[in-house]
């Protein structure tokens, strides 16, 4: 079975500052990794995904993440955040063997302040 | 065009009632899911269907019964609603091993 750990439940940051949201996973088989964003009272929107290939993946809204197999991490980064990035961010994993289940982390609340 | 749609968006009901939530996807995906998001925003899978066949049931009480009339629809019926069922329920669809596309959610409040 796979699991996901998001160590930071809340991350406050000033506008235009860089941010990193941490995600670590555990799995006995190869995985696919995802980051989703949830704005208040809305559904989940895919930010980016790692399926294979380059370990640095770029997503929407200027976000990127790096897959690190040795550290079993998939941290999300943005070099300069905007007020509109305030939202809940979820890391998720599924297995590469055709598994049909997304396992989510507990989420990180990103709060961007002026 | 909405990829994954759910109805209703809000559902307020009394304890003990029975209610249903409907979900439809027009993405041609083989797999559909129900997730529950609790008050602490934790997302947990409840069920997964692949081509109308139940493949995941994550120790959900028997009061919850999913039904998939075809691979584009996955409905969730809940009997004898309890206070603890209050949550946001998300429907999603995907191809196996790929990202999930989520509906807008149904906020269920049990009084």
PDB file of N, CA and C in Angstrom, chain A residues 48-109:
ATOM      1  N   UNK A  48       0.128  19.640 -11.510  1.00  0.00           N
ATOM      2  CA  UNK A  48       1.155  18.972 -12.300  1.00  0.00           C
ATOM      3  C   UNK A  48       1.208  17.498 -11.928  1.00  0.00           C
ATOM      4  N   UNK A  49       1.949  16.747 -12.761  1.00  0.00           N
ATOM      5  CA  UNK A  49       2.050  15.311 -12.526  1.00  0.00           C
ATOM      6  C   UNK A  49       3.409  14.799 -12.963  1.00  0.00           C
ATOM      7  N   UNK A  50       3.864  13.749 -12.281  1.00  0.00           N
ATOM      8  CA  UNK A  50       5.044  13.019 -12.702  1.00  0.00           C
ATOM      9  C   UNK A  50       4.617  11.596 -13.034  1.00  0.00           C
ATOM     10  N   UNK A  51       4.828  11.216 -14.297  1.00  0.00           N
ATOM     11  CA  UNK A  51       4.525   9.850 -14.720  1.00  0.00           C
ATOM     12  C   UNK A  51       5.812   9.108 -15.047  1.00  0.00           C
ATOM     13  N   UNK A  52       6.716   9.772 -15.778  1.00  0.00           N
ATOM     14  CA  UNK A  52       8.010   9.193 -16.130  1.00  0.00           C
ATOM     15  C   UNK A  52       8.837  10.291 -16.774  1.00  0.00           C
ATOM     16  N   UNK A  53      10.092   9.965 -17.108  1.00  0.00           N
ATOM     17  CA  UNK A  53      10.924  10.922 -17.823  1.00  0.00           C
ATOM     18  C   UNK A  53      11.605  11.908 -16.902  1.00  0.00           C
ATOM     19  N   UNK A  54      11.704  13.141 -17.356  1.00  0.00           N
ATOM     20  CA  UNK A  54      12.395  14.174 -16.589  1.00  0.00           C
ATOM     21  C   UNK A  54      11.831  14.295 -15.190  1.00  0.00           C
ATOM     22  N   UNK A  55      12.736  14.379 -14.228  1.00  0.00           N
ATOM     23  CA  UNK A  55      12.285  14.429 -12.830  1.00  0.00           C
ATOM     24  C   UNK A  55      11.782  15.810 -12.428  1.00  0.00           C
ATOM     25  N   UNK A  56      12.065  16.815 -13.234  1.00  0.00           N
ATOM     26  CA  UNK A  56      11.560  18.160 -12.969  1.00  0.00           C
ATOM     27  C   UNK A  56      10.341  18.382 -13.862  1.00  0.00           C
ATOM     28  N   UNK A  57       9.212  18.563 -13.236  1.00  0.00           N
ATOM     29  CA  UNK A  57       7.985  18.745 -14.006  1.00  0.00           C
ATOM     30  C   UNK A  57       7.424  20.129 -13.755  1.00  0.00           C
ATOM     31  N   UNK A  58       6.941  20.715 -14.820  1.00  0.00           N
ATOM     32  CA  UNK A  58       6.357  22.053 -14.718  1.00  0.00           C
ATOM     33  C   UNK A  58       4.845  21.946 -14.861  1.00  0.00           C
ATOM     34  N   UNK A  59       4.153  22.786 -14.087  1.00  0.00           N
ATOM     35  CA  UNK A  59       2.710  22.742 -14.126  1.00  0.00           C
ATOM     36  C   UNK A  59       2.111  24.096 -14.438  1.00  0.00           C
ATOM     37  N   UNK A  60       0.856  24.219 -14.083  1.00  0.00           N
ATOM     38  CA  UNK A  60       0.164  25.467 -14.350  1.00  0.00           C
ATOM     39  C   UNK A  60       0.494  26.510 -13.283  1.00  0.00           C
ATOM     40  N   UNK A  61       0.210  27.750 -13.595  1.00  0.00           N
ATOM     41  CA  UNK A  61       0.363  28.854 -12.639  1.00  0.00           C
ATOM     42  C   UNK A  61       1.785  29.033 -12.130  1.00  0.00           C
ATOM     43  N   UNK A  62       2.786  28.607 -12.900  1.00  0.00           N
ATOM     44  CA  UNK A  62       4.182  28.820 -12.533  1.00  0.00           C
ATOM     45  C   UNK A  62       4.742  27.850 -11.509  1.00  0.00           C
ATOM     46  N   UNK A  63       3.993  26.810 -11.159  1.00  0.00           N
ATOM     47  CA  UNK A  63       4.480  25.814 -10.208  1.00  0.00           C
ATOM     48  C   UNK A  63       5.331  24.756 -10.902  1.00  0.00           C
ATOM     49  N   UNK A  64       6.268  24.196 -10.148  1.00  0.00           N
ATOM     50  CA  UNK A  64       7.057  23.070 -10.616  1.00  0.00           C
ATOM     51  C   UNK A  64       7.323  22.143  -9.435  1.00  0.00           C
ATOM     52  N   UNK A  65       7.677  20.907  -9.752  1.00  0.00           N
ATOM     53  CA  UNK A  65       7.985  19.936  -8.705  1.00  0.00           C
ATOM     54  C   UNK A  65       9.099  19.038  -9.196  1.00  0.00           C
ATOM     55  N   UNK A  66       9.876  18.518  -8.256  1.00  0.00           N
ATOM     56  CA  UNK A  66      10.960  17.623  -8.615  1.00  0.00           C
ATOM     57  C   UNK A  66      10.768  16.272  -7.941  1.00  0.00           C
ATOM     58  N   UNK A  67      10.790  15.233  -8.753  1.00  0.00           N
ATOM     59  CA  UNK A  67      10.701  13.860  -8.251  1.00  0.00           C
ATOM     60  C   UNK A  67      12.087  13.405  -7.843  1.00  0.00           C
ATOM     61  N   UNK A  68      12.215  12.982  -6.595  1.00  0.00           N
ATOM     62  CA  UNK A  68      13.486  12.477  -6.098  1.00  0.00           C
ATOM     63  C   UNK A  68      13.258  11.071  -5.570  1.00  0.00           C
ATOM     64  N   UNK A  69      13.660  10.082  -6.366  1.00  0.00           N
ATOM     65  CA  UNK A  69      13.355   8.701  -5.999  1.00  0.00           C
ATOM     66  C   UNK A  69      14.121   8.264  -4.755  1.00  0.00           C
ATOM     67  N   UNK A  70      15.365   8.686  -4.637  1.00  0.00           N
ATOM     68  CA  UNK A  70      16.182   8.240  -3.499  1.00  0.00           C
ATOM     69  C   UNK A  70      15.646   8.789  -2.177  1.00  0.00           C
ATOM     70  N   UNK A  71      15.076   9.987  -2.234  1.00  0.00           N
ATOM     71  CA  UNK A  71      14.506  10.575  -1.024  1.00  0.00           C
ATOM     72  C   UNK A  71      12.995  10.398  -0.955  1.00  0.00           C
ATOM     73  N   UNK A  72      12.446   9.706  -1.903  1.00  0.00           N
ATOM     74  CA  UNK A  72      10.993   9.482  -2.008  1.00  0.00           C
ATOM     75  C   UNK A  72      10.233  10.781  -1.753  1.00  0.00           C
ATOM     76  N   UNK A  73      10.633  11.818  -2.492  1.00  0.00           N
ATOM     77  CA  UNK A  73       9.995  13.122  -2.305  1.00  0.00           C
ATOM     78  C   UNK A  73       9.497  13.671  -3.630  1.00  0.00           C
ATOM     79  N   UNK A  74       8.561  14.584  -3.515  1.00  0.00           N
ATOM     80  CA  UNK A  74       8.001  15.263  -4.693  1.00  0.00           C
ATOM     81  C   UNK A  74       7.567  16.649  -4.218  1.00  0.00           C
ATOM     82  N   UNK A  75       8.541  17.493  -3.930  1.00  0.00           N
ATOM     83  CA  UNK A  75       8.247  18.811  -3.367  1.00  0.00           C
ATOM     84  C   UNK A  75       7.790  19.790  -4.450  1.00  0.00           C
ATOM     85  N   UNK A  76       6.863  20.626  -4.083  1.00  0.00           N
ATOM     86  CA  UNK A  76       6.279  21.617  -5.001  1.00  0.00           C
ATOM     87  C   UNK A  76       6.920  22.971  -4.730  1.00  0.00           C
ATOM     88  N   UNK A  77       7.256  23.689  -5.801  1.00  0.00           N
ATOM     89  CA  UNK A  77       7.916  24.987  -5.632  1.00  0.00           C
ATOM     90  C   UNK A  77       7.331  26.019  -6.567  1.00  0.00           C
ATOM     91  N   UNK A  78       7.431  27.274  -6.105  1.00  0.00           N
ATOM     92  CA  UNK A  78       7.110  28.399  -6.980  1.00  0.00           C
ATOM     93  C   UNK A  78       8.052  29.532  -6.614  1.00  0.00           C
ATOM     94  N   UNK A  79       8.726  30.131  -7.589  1.00  0.00           N
ATOM     95  CA  UNK A  79       9.739  31.141  -7.282  1.00  0.00           C
ATOM     96  C   UNK A  79       9.178  32.455  -6.751  1.00  0.00           C
ATOM     97  N   UNK A  80       7.921  32.762  -7.078  1.00  0.00           N
ATOM     98  CA  UNK A  80       7.357  34.036  -6.641  1.00  0.00           C
ATOM     99  C   UNK A  80       5.837  33.870  -6.554  1.00  0.00           C
ATOM    100  N   UNK A  81       5.304  33.891  -5.350  1.00  0.00           N
ATOM    101  CA  UNK A  81       3.879  33.600  -5.185  1.00  0.00           C
ATOM    102  C   UNK A  81       3.058  34.879  -5.273  1.00  0.00           C
ATOM    103  N   UNK A  82       1.791  34.671  -5.570  1.00  0.00           N
ATOM    104  CA  UNK A  82       0.836  35.762  -5.688  1.00  0.00           C
ATOM    105  C   UNK A  82      -0.290  35.512  -4.696  1.00  0.00           C
ATOM    106  N   UNK A  83      -0.977  36.576  -4.344  1.00  0.00           N
ATOM    107  CA  UNK A  83      -2.124  36.455  -3.430  1.00  0.00           C
ATOM    108  C   UNK A  83      -3.088  35.378  -3.900  1.00  0.00           C
ATOM    109  N   UNK A  84      -3.271  35.286  -5.197  1.00  0.00           N
ATOM    110  CA  UNK A  84      -4.243  34.329  -5.750  1.00  0.00           C
ATOM    111  C   UNK A  84      -3.808  32.866  -5.587  1.00  0.00           C
ATOM    112  N   UNK A  85      -2.580  32.638  -5.139  1.00  0.00           N
ATOM    113  CA  UNK A  85      -2.123  31.259  -4.894  1.00  0.00           C
ATOM    114  C   UNK A  85      -2.600  30.740  -3.540  1.00  0.00           C
ATOM    115  N   UNK A  86      -3.201  31.579  -2.749  1.00  0.00           N
ATOM    116  CA  UNK A  86      -3.741  31.139  -1.460  1.00  0.00           C
ATOM    117  C   UNK A  86      -4.777  30.056  -1.689  1.00  0.00           C
ATOM    118  N   UNK A  87      -4.501  28.870  -1.143  1.00  0.00           N
ATOM    119  CA  UNK A  87      -5.358  27.704  -1.393  1.00  0.00           C
ATOM    120  C   UNK A  87      -4.808  26.532  -0.591  1.00  0.00           C
ATOM    121  N   UNK A  88      -5.509  25.399  -0.693  1.00  0.00           N
ATOM    122  CA  UNK A  88      -5.050  24.144  -0.095  1.00  0.00           C
ATOM    123  C   UNK A  88      -4.394  23.329  -1.198  1.00  0.00           C
ATOM    124  N   UNK A  89      -3.233  22.762  -0.884  1.00  0.00           N
ATOM    125  CA  UNK A  89      -2.489  21.996  -1.872  1.00  0.00           C
ATOM    126  C   UNK A  89      -2.354  20.548  -1.395  1.00  0.00           C
ATOM    127  N   UNK A  90      -2.674  19.630  -2.288  1.00  0.00           N
ATOM    128  CA  UNK A  90      -2.635  18.212  -1.957  1.00  0.00           C
ATOM    129  C   UNK A  90      -1.667  17.479  -2.861  1.00  0.00           C
ATOM    130  N   UNK A  91      -0.821  16.679  -2.243  1.00  0.00           N
ATOM    131  CA  UNK A  91       0.044  15.753  -2.960  1.00  0.00           C
ATOM    132  C   UNK A  91      -0.675  14.406  -3.008  1.00  0.00           C
ATOM    133  N   UNK A  92      -0.549  13.689  -4.120  1.00  0.00           N
ATOM    134  CA  UNK A  92      -1.243  12.411  -4.248  1.00  0.00           C
ATOM    135  C   UNK A  92      -0.384  11.434  -5.025  1.00  0.00           C
ATOM    136  N   UNK A  93      -0.617  10.151  -4.778  1.00  0.00           N
ATOM    137  CA  UNK A  93       0.173   9.096  -5.418  1.00  0.00           C
ATOM    138  C   UNK A  93      -0.750   7.980  -5.881  1.00  0.00           C
ATOM    139  N   UNK A  94      -0.386   7.366  -7.004  1.00  0.00           N
ATOM    140  CA  UNK A  94      -1.023   6.139  -7.420  1.00  0.00           C
ATOM    141  C   UNK A  94       0.064   5.230  -7.977  1.00  0.00           C
ATOM    142  N   UNK A  95      -0.213   3.945  -8.053  1.00  0.00           N
ATOM    143  CA  UNK A  95       0.823   3.021  -8.489  1.00  0.00           C
ATOM    144  C   UNK A  95       0.829   2.891  -9.994  1.00  0.00           C
ATOM    145  N   UNK A  96       1.957   2.481 -10.535  1.00  0.00           N
ATOM    146  CA  UNK A  96       2.107   2.401 -11.979  1.00  0.00           C
ATOM    147  C   UNK A  96       1.557   1.115 -12.559  1.00  0.00           C
ATOM    148  N   UNK A  97       1.191   0.192 -11.700  1.00  0.00           N
ATOM    149  CA  UNK A  97       0.713  -1.090 -12.195  1.00  0.00           C
ATOM    150  C   UNK A  97      -0.739  -1.108 -12.564  1.00  0.00           C
ATOM    151  N   UNK A  98      -1.285   0.031 -12.940  1.00  0.00           N
ATOM    152  CA  UNK A  98      -2.701   0.110 -13.288  1.00  0.00           C
ATOM    153  C   UNK A  98      -3.589   0.254 -12.080  1.00  0.00           C
ATOM    154  N   UNK A  99      -3.010   0.564 -10.937  1.00  0.00           N
ATOM    155  CA  UNK A  99      -3.822   0.751  -9.744  1.00  0.00           C
ATOM    156  C   UNK A  99      -4.809   1.876  -9.930  1.00  0.00           C
ATOM    157  N   UNK A 100      -5.950   1.752  -9.352  1.00  0.00           N
ATOM    158  CA  UNK A 100      -7.024   2.693  -9.595  1.00  0.00           C
ATOM    159  C   UNK A 100      -7.316   3.590  -8.414  1.00  0.00           C
ATOM    160  N   UNK A 101      -6.373   3.746  -7.506  1.00  0.00           N
ATOM    161  CA  UNK A 101      -6.643   4.519  -6.307  1.00  0.00           C
ATOM    162  C   UNK A 101      -5.636   5.647  -6.149  1.00  0.00           C
ATOM    163  N   UNK A 102      -6.140   6.873  -5.990  1.00  0.00           N
ATOM    164  CA  UNK A 102      -5.291   7.996  -5.629  1.00  0.00           C
ATOM    165  C   UNK A 102      -5.261   8.085  -4.113  1.00  0.00           C
ATOM    166  N   UNK A 103      -4.055   8.066  -3.548  1.00  0.00           N
ATOM    167  CA  UNK A 103      -3.918   8.274  -2.114  1.00  0.00           C
ATOM    168  C   UNK A 103      -3.405   9.688  -1.894  1.00  0.00           C
ATOM    169  N   UNK A 104      -4.124  10.442  -1.067  1.00  0.00           N
ATOM    170  CA  UNK A 104      -3.789  11.849  -0.853  1.00  0.00           C
ATOM    171  C   UNK A 104      -3.044  12.066   0.453  1.00  0.00           C
ATOM    172  N   UNK A 105      -2.213  13.102   0.456  1.00  0.00           N
ATOM    173  CA  UNK A 105      -1.676  13.609   1.708  1.00  0.00           C
ATOM    174  C   UNK A 105      -2.732  14.427   2.424  1.00  0.00           C
ATOM    175  N   UNK A 106      -2.385  14.913   3.597  1.00  0.00           N
ATOM    176  CA  UNK A 106      -3.348  15.632   4.434  1.00  0.00           C
ATOM    177  C   UNK A 106      -3.523  17.096   4.026  1.00  0.00           C
ATOM    178  N   UNK A 107      -2.746  17.523   3.046  1.00  0.00           N
ATOM    179  CA  UNK A 107      -2.913  18.881   2.530  1.00  0.00           C
ATOM    180  C   UNK A 107      -2.038  19.901   3.237  1.00  0.00           C
ATOM    181  N   UNK A 108      -1.692  20.953   2.494  1.00  0.00           N
ATOM    182  CA  UNK A 108      -0.946  22.095   3.044  1.00  0.00           C
ATOM    183  C   UNK A 108      -1.697  23.360   2.672  1.00  0.00           C
ATOM    184  N   UNK A 109      -2.038  24.135   3.687  1.00  0.00           N
ATOM    185  CA  UNK A 109      -2.720  25.411   3.455  1.00  0.00           C
ATOM    186  C   UNK A 109      -1.649  26.465   3.174  1.00  0.00           C
TER     187      UNK A 109
END
